[in-house]
mmCIF file with all atom_site columns, C-alpha atoms and ligand atoms in Angstrom:
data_model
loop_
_atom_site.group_PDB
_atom_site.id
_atom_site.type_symbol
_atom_site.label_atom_id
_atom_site.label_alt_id
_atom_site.label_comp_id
_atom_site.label_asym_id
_atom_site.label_entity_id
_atom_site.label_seq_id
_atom_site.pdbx_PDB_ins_code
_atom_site.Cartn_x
_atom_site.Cartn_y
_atom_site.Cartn_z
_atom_site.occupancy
_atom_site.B_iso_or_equiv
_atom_site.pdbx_formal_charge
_atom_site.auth_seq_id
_atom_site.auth_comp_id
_atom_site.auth_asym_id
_atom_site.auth_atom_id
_atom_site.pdbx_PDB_model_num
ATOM   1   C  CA  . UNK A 1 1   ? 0.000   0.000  0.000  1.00 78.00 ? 142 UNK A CA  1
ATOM   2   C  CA  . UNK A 1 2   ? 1.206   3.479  -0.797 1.00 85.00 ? 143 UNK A CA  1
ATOM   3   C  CA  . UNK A 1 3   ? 0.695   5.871  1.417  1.00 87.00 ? 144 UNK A CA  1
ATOM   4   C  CA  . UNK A 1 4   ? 1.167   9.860  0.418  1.00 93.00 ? 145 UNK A CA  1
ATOM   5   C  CA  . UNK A 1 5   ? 3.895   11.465 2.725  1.00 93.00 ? 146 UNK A CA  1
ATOM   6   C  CA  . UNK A 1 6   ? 1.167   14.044 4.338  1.00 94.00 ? 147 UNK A CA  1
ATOM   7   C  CA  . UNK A 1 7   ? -1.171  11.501 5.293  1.00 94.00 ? 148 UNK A CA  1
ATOM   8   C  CA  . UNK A 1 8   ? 1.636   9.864  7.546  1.00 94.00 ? 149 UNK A CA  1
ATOM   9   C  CA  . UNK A 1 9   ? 2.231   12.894 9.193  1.00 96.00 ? 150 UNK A CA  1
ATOM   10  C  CA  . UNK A 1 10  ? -1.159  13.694 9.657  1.00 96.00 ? 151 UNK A CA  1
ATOM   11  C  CA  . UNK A 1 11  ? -2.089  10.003 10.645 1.00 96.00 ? 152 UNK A CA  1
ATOM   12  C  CA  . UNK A 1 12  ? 1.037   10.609 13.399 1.00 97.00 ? 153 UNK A CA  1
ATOM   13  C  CA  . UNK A 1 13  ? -0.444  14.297 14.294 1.00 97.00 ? 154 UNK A CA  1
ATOM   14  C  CA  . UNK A 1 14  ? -3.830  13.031 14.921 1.00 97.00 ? 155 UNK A CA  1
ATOM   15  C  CA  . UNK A 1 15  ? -2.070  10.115 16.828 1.00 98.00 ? 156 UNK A CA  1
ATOM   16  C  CA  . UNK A 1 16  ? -0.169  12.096 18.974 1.00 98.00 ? 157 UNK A CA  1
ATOM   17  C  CA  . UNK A 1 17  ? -2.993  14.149 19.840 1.00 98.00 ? 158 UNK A CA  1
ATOM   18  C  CA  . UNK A 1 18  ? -5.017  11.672 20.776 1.00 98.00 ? 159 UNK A CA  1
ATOM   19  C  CA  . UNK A 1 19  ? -2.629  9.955  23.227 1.00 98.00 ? 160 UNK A CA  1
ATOM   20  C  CA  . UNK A 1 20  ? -2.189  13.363 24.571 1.00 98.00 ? 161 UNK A CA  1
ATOM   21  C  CA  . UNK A 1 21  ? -5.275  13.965 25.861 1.00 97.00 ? 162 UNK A CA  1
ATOM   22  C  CA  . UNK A 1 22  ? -5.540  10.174 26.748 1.00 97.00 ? 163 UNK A CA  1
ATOM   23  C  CA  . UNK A 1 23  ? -2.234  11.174 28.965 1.00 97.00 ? 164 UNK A CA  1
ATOM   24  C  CA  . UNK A 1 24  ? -3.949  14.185 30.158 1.00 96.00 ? 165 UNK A CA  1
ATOM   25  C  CA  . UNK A 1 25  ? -7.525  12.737 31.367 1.00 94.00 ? 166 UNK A CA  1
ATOM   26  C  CA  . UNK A 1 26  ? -5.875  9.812  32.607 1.00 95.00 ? 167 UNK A CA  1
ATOM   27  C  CA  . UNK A 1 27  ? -2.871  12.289 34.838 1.00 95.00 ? 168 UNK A CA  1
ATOM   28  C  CA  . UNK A 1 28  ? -5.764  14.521 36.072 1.00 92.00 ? 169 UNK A CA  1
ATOM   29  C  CA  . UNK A 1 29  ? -8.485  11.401 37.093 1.00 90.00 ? 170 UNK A CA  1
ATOM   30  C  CA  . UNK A 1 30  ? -6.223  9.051  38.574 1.00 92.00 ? 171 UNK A CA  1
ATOM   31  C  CA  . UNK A 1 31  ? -2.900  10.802 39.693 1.00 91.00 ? 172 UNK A CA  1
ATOM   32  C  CA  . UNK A 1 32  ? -4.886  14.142 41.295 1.00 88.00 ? 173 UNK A CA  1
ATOM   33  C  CA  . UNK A 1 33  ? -8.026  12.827 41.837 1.00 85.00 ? 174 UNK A CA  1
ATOM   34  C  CA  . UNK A 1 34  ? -10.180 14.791 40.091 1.00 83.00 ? 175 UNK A CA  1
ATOM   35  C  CA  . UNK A 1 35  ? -13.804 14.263 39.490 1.00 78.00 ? 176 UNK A CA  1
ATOM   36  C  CA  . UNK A 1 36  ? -17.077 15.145 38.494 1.00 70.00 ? 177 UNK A CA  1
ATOM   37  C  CA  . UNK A 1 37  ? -19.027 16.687 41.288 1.00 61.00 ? 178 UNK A CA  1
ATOM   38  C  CA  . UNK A 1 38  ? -21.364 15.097 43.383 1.00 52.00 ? 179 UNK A CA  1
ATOM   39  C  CA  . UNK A 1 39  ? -22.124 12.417 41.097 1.00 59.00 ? 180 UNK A CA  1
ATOM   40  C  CA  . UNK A 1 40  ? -24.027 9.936  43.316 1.00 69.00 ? 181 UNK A CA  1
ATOM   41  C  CA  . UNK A 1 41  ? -25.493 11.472 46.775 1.00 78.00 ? 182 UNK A CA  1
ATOM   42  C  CA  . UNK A 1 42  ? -29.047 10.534 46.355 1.00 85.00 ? 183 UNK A CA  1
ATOM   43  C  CA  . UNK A 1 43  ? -32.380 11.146 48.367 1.00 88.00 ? 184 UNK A CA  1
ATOM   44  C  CA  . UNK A 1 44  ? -35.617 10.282 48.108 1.00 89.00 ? 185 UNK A CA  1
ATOM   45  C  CA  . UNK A 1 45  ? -37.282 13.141 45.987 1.00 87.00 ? 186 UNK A CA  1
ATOM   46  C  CA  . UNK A 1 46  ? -40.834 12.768 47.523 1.00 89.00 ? 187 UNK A CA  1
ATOM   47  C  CA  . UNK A 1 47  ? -39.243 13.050 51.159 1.00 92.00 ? 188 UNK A CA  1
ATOM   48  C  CA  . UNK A 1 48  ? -36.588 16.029 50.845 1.00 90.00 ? 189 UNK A CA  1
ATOM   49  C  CA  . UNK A 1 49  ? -38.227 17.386 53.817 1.00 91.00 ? 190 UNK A CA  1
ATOM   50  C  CA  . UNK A 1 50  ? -37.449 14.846 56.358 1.00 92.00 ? 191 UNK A CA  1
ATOM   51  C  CA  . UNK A 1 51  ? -33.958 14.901 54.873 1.00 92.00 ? 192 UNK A CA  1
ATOM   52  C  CA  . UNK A 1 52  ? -31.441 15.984 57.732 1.00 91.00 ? 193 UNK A CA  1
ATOM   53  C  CA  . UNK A 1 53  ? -29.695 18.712 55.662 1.00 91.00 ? 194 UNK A CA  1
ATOM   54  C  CA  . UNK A 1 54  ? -33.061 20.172 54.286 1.00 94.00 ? 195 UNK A CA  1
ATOM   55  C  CA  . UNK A 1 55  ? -35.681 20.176 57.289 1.00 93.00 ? 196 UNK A CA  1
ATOM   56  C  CA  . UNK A 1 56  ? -34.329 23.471 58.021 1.00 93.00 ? 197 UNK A CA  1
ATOM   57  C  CA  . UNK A 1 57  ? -32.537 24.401 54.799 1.00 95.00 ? 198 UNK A CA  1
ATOM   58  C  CA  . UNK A 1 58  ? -30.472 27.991 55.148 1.00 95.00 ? 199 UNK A CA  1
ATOM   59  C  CA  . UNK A 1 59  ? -27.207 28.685 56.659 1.00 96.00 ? 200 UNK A CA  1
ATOM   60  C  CA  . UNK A 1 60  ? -25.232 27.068 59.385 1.00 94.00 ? 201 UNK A CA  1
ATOM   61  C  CA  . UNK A 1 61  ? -22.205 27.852 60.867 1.00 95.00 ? 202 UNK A CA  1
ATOM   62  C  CA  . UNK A 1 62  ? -19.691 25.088 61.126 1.00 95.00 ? 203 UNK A CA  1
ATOM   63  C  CA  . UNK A 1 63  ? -16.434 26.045 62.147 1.00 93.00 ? 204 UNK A CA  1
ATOM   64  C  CA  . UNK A 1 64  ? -14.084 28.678 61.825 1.00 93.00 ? 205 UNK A CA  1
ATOM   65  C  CA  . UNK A 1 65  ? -15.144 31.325 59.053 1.00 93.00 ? 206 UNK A CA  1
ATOM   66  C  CA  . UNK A 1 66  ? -17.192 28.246 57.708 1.00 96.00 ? 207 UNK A CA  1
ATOM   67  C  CA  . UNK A 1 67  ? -20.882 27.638 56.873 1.00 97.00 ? 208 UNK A CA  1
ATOM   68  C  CA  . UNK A 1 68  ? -22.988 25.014 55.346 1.00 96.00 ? 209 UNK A CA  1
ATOM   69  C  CA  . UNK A 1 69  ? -25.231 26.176 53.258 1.00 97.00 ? 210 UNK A CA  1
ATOM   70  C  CA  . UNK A 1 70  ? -28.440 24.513 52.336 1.00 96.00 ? 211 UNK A CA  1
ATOM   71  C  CA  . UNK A 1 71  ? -31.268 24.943 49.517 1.00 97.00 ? 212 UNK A CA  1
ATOM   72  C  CA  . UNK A 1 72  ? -34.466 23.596 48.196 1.00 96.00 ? 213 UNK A CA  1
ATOM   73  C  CA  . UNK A 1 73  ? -35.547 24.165 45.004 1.00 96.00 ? 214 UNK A CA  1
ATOM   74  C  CA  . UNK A 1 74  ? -38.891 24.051 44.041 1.00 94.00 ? 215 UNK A CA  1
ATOM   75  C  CA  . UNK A 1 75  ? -41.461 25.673 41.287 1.00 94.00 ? 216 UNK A CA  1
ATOM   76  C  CA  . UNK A 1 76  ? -40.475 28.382 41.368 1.00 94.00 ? 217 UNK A CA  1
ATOM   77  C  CA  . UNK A 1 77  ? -39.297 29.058 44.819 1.00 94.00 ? 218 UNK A CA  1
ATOM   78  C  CA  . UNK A 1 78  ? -36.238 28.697 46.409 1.00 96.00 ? 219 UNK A CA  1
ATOM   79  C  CA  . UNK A 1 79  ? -36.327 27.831 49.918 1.00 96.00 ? 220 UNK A CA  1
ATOM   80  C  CA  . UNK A 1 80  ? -32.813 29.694 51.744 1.00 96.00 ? 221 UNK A CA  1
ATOM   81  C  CA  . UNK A 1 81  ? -34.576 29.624 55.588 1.00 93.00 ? 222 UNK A CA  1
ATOM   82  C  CA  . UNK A 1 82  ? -35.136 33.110 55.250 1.00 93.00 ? 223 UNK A CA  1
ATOM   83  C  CA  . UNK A 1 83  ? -38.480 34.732 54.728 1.00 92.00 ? 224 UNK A CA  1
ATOM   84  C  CA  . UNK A 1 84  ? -37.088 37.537 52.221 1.00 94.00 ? 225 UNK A CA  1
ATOM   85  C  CA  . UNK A 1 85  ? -34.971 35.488 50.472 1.00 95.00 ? 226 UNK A CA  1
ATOM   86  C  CA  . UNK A 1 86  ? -31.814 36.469 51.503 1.00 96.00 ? 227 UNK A CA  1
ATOM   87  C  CA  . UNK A 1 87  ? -28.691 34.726 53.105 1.00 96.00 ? 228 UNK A CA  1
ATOM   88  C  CA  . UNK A 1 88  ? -25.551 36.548 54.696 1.00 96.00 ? 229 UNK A CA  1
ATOM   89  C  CA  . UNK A 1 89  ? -22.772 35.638 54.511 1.00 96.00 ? 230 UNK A CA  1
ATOM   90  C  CA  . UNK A 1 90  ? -19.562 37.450 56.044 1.00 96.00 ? 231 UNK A CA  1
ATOM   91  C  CA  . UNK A 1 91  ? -16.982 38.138 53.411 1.00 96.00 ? 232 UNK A CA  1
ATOM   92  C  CA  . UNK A 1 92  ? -14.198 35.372 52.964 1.00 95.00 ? 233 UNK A CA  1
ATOM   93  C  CA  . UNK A 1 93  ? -16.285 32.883 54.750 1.00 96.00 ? 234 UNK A CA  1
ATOM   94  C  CA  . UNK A 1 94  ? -16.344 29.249 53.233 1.00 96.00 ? 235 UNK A CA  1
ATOM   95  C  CA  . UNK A 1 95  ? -19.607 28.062 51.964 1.00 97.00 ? 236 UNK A CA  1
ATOM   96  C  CA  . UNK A 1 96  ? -20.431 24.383 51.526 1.00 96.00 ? 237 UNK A CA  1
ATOM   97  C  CA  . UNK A 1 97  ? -23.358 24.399 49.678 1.00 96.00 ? 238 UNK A CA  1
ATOM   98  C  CA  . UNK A 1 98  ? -25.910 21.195 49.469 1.00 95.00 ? 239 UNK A CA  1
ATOM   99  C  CA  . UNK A 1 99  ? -28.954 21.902 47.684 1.00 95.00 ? 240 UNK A CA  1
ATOM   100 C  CA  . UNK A 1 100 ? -31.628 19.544 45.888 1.00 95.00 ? 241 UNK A CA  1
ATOM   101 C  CA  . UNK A 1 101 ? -35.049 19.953 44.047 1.00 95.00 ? 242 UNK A CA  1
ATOM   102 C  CA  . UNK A 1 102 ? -38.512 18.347 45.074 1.00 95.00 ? 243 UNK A CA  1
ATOM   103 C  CA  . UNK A 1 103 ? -40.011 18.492 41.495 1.00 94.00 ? 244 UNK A CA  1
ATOM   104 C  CA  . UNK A 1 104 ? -38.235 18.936 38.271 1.00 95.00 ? 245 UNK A CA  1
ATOM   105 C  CA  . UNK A 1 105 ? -34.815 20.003 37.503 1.00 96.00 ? 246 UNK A CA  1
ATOM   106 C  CA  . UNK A 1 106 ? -33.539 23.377 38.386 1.00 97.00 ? 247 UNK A CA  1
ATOM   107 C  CA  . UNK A 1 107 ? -30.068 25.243 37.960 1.00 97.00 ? 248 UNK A CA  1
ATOM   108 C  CA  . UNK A 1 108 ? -28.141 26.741 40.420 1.00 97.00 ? 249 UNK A CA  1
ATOM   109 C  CA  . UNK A 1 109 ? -26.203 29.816 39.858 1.00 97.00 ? 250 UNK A CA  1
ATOM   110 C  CA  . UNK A 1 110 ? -24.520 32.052 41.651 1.00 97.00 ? 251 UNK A CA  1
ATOM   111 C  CA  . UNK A 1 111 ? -23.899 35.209 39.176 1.00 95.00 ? 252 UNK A CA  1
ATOM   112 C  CA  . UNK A 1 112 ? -20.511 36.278 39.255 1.00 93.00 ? 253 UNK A CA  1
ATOM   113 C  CA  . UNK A 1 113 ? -19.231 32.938 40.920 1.00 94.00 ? 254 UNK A CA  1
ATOM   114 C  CA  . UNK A 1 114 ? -18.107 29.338 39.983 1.00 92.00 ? 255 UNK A CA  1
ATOM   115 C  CA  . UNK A 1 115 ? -21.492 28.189 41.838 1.00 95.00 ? 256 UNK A CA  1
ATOM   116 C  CA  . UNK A 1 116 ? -23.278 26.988 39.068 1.00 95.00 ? 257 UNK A CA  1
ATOM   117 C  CA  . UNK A 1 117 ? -24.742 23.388 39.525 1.00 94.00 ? 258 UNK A CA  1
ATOM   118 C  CA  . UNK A 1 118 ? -27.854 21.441 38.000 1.00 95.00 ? 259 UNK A CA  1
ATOM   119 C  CA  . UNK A 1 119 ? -30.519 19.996 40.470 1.00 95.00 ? 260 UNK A CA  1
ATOM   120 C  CA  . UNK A 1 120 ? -31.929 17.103 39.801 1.00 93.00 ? 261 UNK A CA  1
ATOM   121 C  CA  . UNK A 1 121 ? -34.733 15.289 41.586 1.00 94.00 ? 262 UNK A CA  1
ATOM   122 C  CA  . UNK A 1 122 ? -33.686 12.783 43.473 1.00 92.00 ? 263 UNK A CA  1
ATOM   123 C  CA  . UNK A 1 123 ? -29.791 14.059 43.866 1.00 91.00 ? 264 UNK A CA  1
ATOM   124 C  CA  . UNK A 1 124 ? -28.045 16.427 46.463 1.00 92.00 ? 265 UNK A CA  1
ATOM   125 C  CA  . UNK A 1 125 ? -25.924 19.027 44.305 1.00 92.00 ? 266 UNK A CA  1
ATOM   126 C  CA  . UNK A 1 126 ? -22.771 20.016 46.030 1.00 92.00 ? 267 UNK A CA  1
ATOM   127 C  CA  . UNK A 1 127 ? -20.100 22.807 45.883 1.00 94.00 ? 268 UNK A CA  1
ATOM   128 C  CA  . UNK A 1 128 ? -17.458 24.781 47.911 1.00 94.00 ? 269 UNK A CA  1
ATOM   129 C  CA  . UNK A 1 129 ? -17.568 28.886 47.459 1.00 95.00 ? 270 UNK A CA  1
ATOM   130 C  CA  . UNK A 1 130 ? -15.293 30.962 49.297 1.00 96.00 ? 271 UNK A CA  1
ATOM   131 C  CA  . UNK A 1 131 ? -17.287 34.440 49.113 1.00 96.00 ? 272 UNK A CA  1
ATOM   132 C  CA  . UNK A 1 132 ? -14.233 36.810 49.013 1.00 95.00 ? 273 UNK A CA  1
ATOM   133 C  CA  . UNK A 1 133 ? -15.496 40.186 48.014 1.00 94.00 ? 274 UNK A CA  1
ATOM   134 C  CA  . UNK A 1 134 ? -18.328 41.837 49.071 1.00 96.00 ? 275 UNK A CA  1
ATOM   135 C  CA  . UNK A 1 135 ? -21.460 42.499 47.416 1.00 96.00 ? 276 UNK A CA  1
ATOM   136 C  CA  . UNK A 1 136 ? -24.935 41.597 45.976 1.00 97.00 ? 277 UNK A CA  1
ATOM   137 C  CA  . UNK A 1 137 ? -25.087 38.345 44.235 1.00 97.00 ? 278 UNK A CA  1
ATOM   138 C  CA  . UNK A 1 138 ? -27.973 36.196 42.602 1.00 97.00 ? 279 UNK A CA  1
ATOM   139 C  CA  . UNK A 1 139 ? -28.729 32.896 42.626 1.00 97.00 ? 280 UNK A CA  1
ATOM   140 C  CA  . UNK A 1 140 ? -30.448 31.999 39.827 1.00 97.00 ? 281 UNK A CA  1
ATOM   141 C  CA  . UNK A 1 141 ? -32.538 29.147 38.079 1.00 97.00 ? 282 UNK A CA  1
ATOM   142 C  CA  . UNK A 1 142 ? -30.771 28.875 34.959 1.00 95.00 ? 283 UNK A CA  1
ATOM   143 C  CA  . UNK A 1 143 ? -32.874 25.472 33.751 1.00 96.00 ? 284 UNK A CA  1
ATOM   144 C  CA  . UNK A 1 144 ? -35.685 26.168 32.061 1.00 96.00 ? 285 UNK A CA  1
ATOM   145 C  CA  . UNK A 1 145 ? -38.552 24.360 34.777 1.00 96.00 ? 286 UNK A CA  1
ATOM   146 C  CA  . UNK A 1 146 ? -41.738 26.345 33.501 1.00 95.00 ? 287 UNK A CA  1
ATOM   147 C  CA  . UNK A 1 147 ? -43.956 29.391 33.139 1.00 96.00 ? 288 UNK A CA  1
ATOM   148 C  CA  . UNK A 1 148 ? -42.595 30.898 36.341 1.00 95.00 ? 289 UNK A CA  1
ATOM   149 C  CA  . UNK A 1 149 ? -38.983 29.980 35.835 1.00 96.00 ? 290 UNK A CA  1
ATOM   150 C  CA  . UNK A 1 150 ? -37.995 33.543 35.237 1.00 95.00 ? 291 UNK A CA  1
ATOM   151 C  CA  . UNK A 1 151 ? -38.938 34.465 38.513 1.00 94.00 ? 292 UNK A CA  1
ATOM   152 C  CA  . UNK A 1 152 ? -36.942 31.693 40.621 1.00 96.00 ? 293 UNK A CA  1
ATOM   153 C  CA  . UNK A 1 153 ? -34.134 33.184 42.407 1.00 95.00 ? 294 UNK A CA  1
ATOM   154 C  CA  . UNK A 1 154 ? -32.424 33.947 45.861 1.00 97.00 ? 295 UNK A CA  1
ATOM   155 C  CA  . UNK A 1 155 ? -29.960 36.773 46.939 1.00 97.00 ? 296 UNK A CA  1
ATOM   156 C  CA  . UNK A 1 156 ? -26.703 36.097 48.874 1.00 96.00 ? 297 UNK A CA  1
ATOM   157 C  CA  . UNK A 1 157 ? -25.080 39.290 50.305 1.00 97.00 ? 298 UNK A CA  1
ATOM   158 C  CA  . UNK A 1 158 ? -21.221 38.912 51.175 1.00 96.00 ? 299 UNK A CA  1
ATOM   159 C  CA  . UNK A 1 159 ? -20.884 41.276 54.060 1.00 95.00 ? 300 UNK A CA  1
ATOM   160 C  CA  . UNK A 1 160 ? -18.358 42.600 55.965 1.00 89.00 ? 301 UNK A CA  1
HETATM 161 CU CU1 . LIG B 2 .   ? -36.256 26.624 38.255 1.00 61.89 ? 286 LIG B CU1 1
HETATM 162 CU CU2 . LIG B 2 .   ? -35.905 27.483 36.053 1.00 61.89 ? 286 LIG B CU2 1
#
């Protein structure tokens, strides 16, 4: 078989490339460890509510500077603990954030963060925020869940 000169270097590019990435996935899964988040913390979706983290879902301190934070979703609500819809949070704390949905899926965003996580029913969504400047941010619903998706949000203020 005779084989043009270009299409062995481009059979060795594409190669090359290939094992690259190969090299790449397999350095960064199994030599640091890293993973896709919260794959496979379940709950039963009908019984969120009798849930230990969500009975009382909103913001607990747990240590130095630290909090757990804790959310249910819900058309088109999100429950924070607070009646206005607003959690605290003093600047440079650490947030551990578990949230979940009771009906259909729902985003989580934090605009202007790296919080951004889908909920699914059935599934507790985690993530670690470190809230280091202060300010006004949003937490918003950024899966479309139905007519009143629009108006699903929360507010977190970072405050001194
Ligand atoms: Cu909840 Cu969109």
């Amino acid at each position: 078989m005779n084989m043009h000169k270009y299409e062995k270097v481009w059979i060795l590019i594409g190669s090359a490339t290939l094992l690259f990435f190969l090299i790449v996935v397999g350095v960064s899964a199994f030599y640091m460890g890293n993973q896709p988040p919260s794959c496979a913390v379940t709950l039963d979706p009908e019984k969120v509510r009798e849930h230990q983290l969500f009975k009382e879902p909103g913001l607990t301190e747990i240590g130095d500077n630290e909090y757990q934070l804790t959310v249910v979703a819900s058309a088109f609500d999100y429950d924070v603990g607070t009646d206005d819809k607003v959690v605290q949070i003093p600047v440079g704390a650490t947030v551990h954030i578990s949230a979940t949905t009771t009906d259909v899926i729902h985003g989580f965003e934090i605009a202007g963060t790296n919080a951004n996580m889908m909920l699914e029913p059935g599934y507790i969504s985690t993530y670690t925020n470190t809230f280091d400047k202060p300010g006004t941010y949003t937490l918003v619903c950024n899966e479309y869940c139905g007519v009143g998706h629009h108006l699903m949000y929360a507010t977190i203020e970072v405050v001194e």
